[in-house]
Each structure stands twice: as structure tokens, then as C-alpha cells.
Protein backbone atom coordinates (compact mmCIF):
# COMPACT_ATOMS: atom_id res chain seq x y z
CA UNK A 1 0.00 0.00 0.00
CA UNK A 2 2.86 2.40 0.69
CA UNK A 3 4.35 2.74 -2.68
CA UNK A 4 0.60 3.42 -3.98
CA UNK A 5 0.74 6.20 -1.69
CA UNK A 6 4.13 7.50 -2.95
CA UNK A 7 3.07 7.31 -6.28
CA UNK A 8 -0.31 9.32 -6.01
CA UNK A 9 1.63 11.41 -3.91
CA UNK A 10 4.21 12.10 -7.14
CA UNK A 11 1.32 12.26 -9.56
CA UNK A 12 -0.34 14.95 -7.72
CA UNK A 13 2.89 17.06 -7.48
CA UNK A 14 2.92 16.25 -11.18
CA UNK A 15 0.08 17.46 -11.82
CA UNK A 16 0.51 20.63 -10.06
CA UNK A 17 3.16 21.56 -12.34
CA UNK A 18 1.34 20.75 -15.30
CA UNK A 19 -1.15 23.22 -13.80
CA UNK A 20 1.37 25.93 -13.37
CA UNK A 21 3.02 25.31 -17.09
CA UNK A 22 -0.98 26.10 -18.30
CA UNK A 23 -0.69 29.22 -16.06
CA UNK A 24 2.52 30.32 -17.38
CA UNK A 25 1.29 29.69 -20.90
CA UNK A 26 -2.40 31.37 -20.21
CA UNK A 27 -0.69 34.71 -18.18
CA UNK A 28 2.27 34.88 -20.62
CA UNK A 29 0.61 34.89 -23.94
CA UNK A 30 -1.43 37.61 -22.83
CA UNK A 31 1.51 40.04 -22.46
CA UNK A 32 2.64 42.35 -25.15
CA UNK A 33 5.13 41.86 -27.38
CA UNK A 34 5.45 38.10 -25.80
CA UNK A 35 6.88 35.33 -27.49
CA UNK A 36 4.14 33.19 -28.13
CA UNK A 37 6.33 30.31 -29.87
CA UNK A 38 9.19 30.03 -27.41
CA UNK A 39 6.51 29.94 -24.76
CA UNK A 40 4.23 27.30 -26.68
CA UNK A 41 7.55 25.31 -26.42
CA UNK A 42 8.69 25.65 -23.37
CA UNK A 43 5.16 24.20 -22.08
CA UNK A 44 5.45 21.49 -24.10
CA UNK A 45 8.89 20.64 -23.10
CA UNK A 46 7.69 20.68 -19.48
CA UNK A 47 4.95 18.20 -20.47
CA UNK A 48 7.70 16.13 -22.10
CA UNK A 49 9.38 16.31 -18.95
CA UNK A 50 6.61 15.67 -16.87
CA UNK A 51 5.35 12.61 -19.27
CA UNK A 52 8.98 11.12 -18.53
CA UNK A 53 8.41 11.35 -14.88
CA UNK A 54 5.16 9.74 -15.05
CA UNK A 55 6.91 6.87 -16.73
CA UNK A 56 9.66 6.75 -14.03
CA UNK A 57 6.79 6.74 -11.73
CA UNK A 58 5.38 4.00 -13.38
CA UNK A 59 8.59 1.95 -13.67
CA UNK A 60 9.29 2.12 -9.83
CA UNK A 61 5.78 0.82 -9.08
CA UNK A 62 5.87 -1.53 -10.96
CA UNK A 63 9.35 -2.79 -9.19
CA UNK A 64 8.20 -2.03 -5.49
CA UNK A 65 5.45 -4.21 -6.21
CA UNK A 66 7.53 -6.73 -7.84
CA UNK A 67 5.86 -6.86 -11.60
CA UNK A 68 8.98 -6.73 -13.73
């Protein structure tokens, strides 16, 4: 049960960043003069990151519960 509770416990941080990288994306765009490309890119390199994570995540799971 404990490495259940890690994980969710990950997956929510995850998910909190993914919520901020939305922020950036919504607040920044509406500047002037902002970049909209680099920061279109920059969000979706942070949900390439966090996508990577989530696999990590998964991978540990999966060997704390002994499922290789």
C-alpha cells in the first residue's frame, strides 16, 4: 500500500506543475510583445518532462510491487 501512496503522492505534485506550465502559458501569452512560440515550447517541453516522470513513476511501481 505504501508505494501506492508515494506514487499518487508524485502524480499529484505532477500534476501541479502541469497546472502551473498552463498558467505560465495562459498569463504569458497575454503580455505584449510576448513570445508566443518560445513559450508554446517551453510548455510542451515541461509536459515532455513531466510525461517522462510519469513513466519513471510508473517503472518504480511496478518494481516495489515486484511486476517486472
Amino acid at each position: 500500500m505504501r508505494p501506492h501512496i508515494v506514487a499518487w503522492t508524485v502524480r499529484a505534485g505532477l500534476l501541479a506543475i502541469e497546472g502551473i506550465l498552463f498558467l505560465f502559458l495562459w498569463y504569458g501569452t497575454g503580455a505584449e510583445r510576448a513570445p508566443i512560440g518560445l513559450l508554446i515550447s517551453m510548455v510542451i517541453a515541461g509536459l515532455a518532462g513531466l510525461w517522462w516522470m510519469e513513466l519513471k513513476v510508473q517503472q518504480a511501481l511496478s518494481k516495489a510491487l515486484g511486476e517486472e
